[in-house]
Amino acid sequence: PPAAAGEPLVGVPTTGTFGTLQARAVEDSNVDLTAELVNMIVAQRVYQANSQTIKVQDTVLQTLVSLR
């Protein structure tokens, strides 16, 4: 395992700080899909705005070069 993960803990379930194991159980998703979708849309809009800014800057520079 990577060093950042730390040393593995070995023990008996339900003793000390160890939990229990449940057979045939599925863990629920720990991701808020709505929040992640909103974050993705915001990131896309920011990217589009930055892209538009670069396009405008390019147009301005091309105009300045053509004025010389």
PDB file of C-alpha atoms in Angstrom:
ATOM      1  CA  PRO A   1       0.000   0.000   0.000  1.00  0.00           C
ATOM      2  CA  PRO A   2       1.125   3.590  -0.505  1.00  0.00           C
ATOM      3  CA  ALA A   3       2.922   5.201   2.417  1.00  0.00           C
ATOM      4  CA  ALA A   4       0.203   7.868   2.668  1.00  0.00           C
ATOM      5  CA  ALA A   5      -2.338   5.145   3.470  1.00  0.00           C
ATOM      6  CA  GLY A   6      -0.526   4.288   6.698  1.00  0.00           C
ATOM      7  CA  GLU A   7       0.004   0.909   8.264  1.00  0.00           C
ATOM      8  CA  PRO A   8      -2.794  -1.670   7.889  1.00  0.00           C
ATOM      9  CA  LEU A   9      -4.823  -2.474  11.009  1.00  0.00           C
ATOM     10  CA  VAL A  10      -5.419  -6.135  11.753  1.00  0.00           C
ATOM     11  CA  GLY A  11      -8.011  -7.215  14.283  1.00  0.00           C
ATOM     12  CA  VAL A  12     -11.181  -9.109  15.042  1.00  0.00           C
ATOM     13  CA  PRO A  13     -14.505  -7.550  13.957  1.00  0.00           C
ATOM     14  CA  THR A  14     -16.697  -6.103  16.753  1.00  0.00           C
ATOM     15  CA  THR A  15     -13.743  -5.782  19.154  1.00  0.00           C
ATOM     16  CA  GLY A  16     -12.146  -2.489  20.086  1.00  0.00           C
ATOM     17  CA  THR A  17     -12.669   0.054  17.321  1.00  0.00           C
ATOM     18  CA  PHE A  18     -13.368  -2.516  14.618  1.00  0.00           C
ATOM     19  CA  GLY A  19     -16.847  -2.641  13.105  1.00  0.00           C
ATOM     20  CA  THR A  20     -18.889  -5.536  11.826  1.00  0.00           C
ATOM     21  CA  LEU A  21     -18.987  -7.177   8.430  1.00  0.00           C
ATOM     22  CA  GLN A  22     -22.291  -7.770   6.702  1.00  0.00           C
ATOM     23  CA  ALA A  23     -22.420 -10.352   3.931  1.00  0.00           C
ATOM     24  CA  ARG A  24     -24.172  -9.560   0.639  1.00  0.00           C
ATOM     25  CA  ALA A  25     -24.595  -5.889   1.527  1.00  0.00           C
ATOM     26  CA  VAL A  26     -24.094  -3.056  -0.941  1.00  0.00           C
ATOM     27  CA  GLU A  27     -22.665   0.247   0.239  1.00  0.00           C
ATOM     28  CA  ASP A  28     -24.695   3.334  -0.627  1.00  0.00           C
ATOM     29  CA  SER A  29     -23.106   5.944  -2.826  1.00  0.00           C
ATOM     30  CA  ASN A  30     -21.224   8.563  -0.836  1.00  0.00           C
ATOM     31  CA  VAL A  31     -21.454  11.129  -3.657  1.00  0.00           C
ATOM     32  CA  ASP A  32     -24.150  13.788  -3.904  1.00  0.00           C
ATOM     33  CA  LEU A  33     -24.945  13.508  -7.613  1.00  0.00           C
ATOM     34  CA  THR A  34     -26.944  16.741  -7.707  1.00  0.00           C
ATOM     35  CA  ALA A  35     -24.112  18.771  -6.196  1.00  0.00           C
ATOM     36  CA  GLU A  36     -21.545  17.160  -8.483  1.00  0.00           C
ATOM     37  CA  LEU A  37     -23.677  17.858 -11.560  1.00  0.00           C
ATOM     38  CA  VAL A  38     -24.064  21.500 -10.514  1.00  0.00           C
ATOM     39  CA  ASN A  39     -20.284  21.735  -9.942  1.00  0.00           C
ATOM     40  CA  MET A  40     -19.659  20.271 -13.394  1.00  0.00           C
ATOM     41  CA  ILE A  41     -22.025  22.779 -15.049  1.00  0.00           C
ATOM     42  CA  VAL A  42     -20.382  25.671 -13.182  1.00  0.00           C
ATOM     43  CA  ALA A  43     -16.930  24.464 -14.260  1.00  0.00           C
ATOM     44  CA  GLN A  44     -18.140  24.214 -17.853  1.00  0.00           C
ATOM     45  CA  ARG A  45     -19.502  27.778 -17.759  1.00  0.00           C
ATOM     46  CA  VAL A  46     -16.244  29.085 -16.288  1.00  0.00           C
ATOM     47  CA  TYR A  47     -14.312  27.285 -19.029  1.00  0.00           C
ATOM     48  CA  GLN A  48     -16.593  28.787 -21.693  1.00  0.00           C
ATOM     49  CA  ALA A  49     -16.170  32.275 -20.227  1.00  0.00           C
ATOM     50  CA  ASN A  50     -12.387  31.919 -20.164  1.00  0.00           C
ATOM     51  CA  SER A  51     -12.404  30.608 -23.719  1.00  0.00           C
ATOM     52  CA  GLN A  52     -14.479  33.575 -24.862  1.00  0.00           C
ATOM     53  CA  THR A  53     -12.083  35.968 -23.114  1.00  0.00           C
ATOM     54  CA  ILE A  54      -9.150  34.438 -24.985  1.00  0.00           C
ATOM     55  CA  LYS A  55     -11.020  34.734 -28.292  1.00  0.00           C
ATOM     56  CA  VAL A  56     -11.771  38.420 -27.657  1.00  0.00           C
ATOM     57  CA  GLN A  57      -8.167  39.078 -26.675  1.00  0.00           C
ATOM     58  CA  ASP A  58      -6.976  37.361 -29.853  1.00  0.00           C
ATOM     59  CA  THR A  59      -9.342  39.488 -31.955  1.00  0.00           C
ATOM     60  CA  VAL A  60      -8.140  42.694 -30.282  1.00  0.00           C
ATOM     61  CA  LEU A  61      -4.490  41.765 -30.827  1.00  0.00           C
ATOM     62  CA  GLN A  62      -5.125  40.893 -34.471  1.00  0.00           C
ATOM     63  CA  THR A  63      -6.833  44.268 -34.949  1.00  0.00           C
ATOM     64  CA  LEU A  64      -3.908  46.076 -33.325  1.00  0.00           C
ATOM     65  CA  VAL A  65      -1.399  44.240 -35.509  1.00  0.00           C
ATOM     66  CA  SER A  66      -3.349  45.104 -38.654  1.00  0.00           C
ATOM     67  CA  LEU A  67      -3.373  48.817 -37.692  1.00  0.00           C
ATOM     68  CA  ARG A  68       0.418  49.016 -37.909  1.00  0.00           C
TER      69      ARG A  68
END
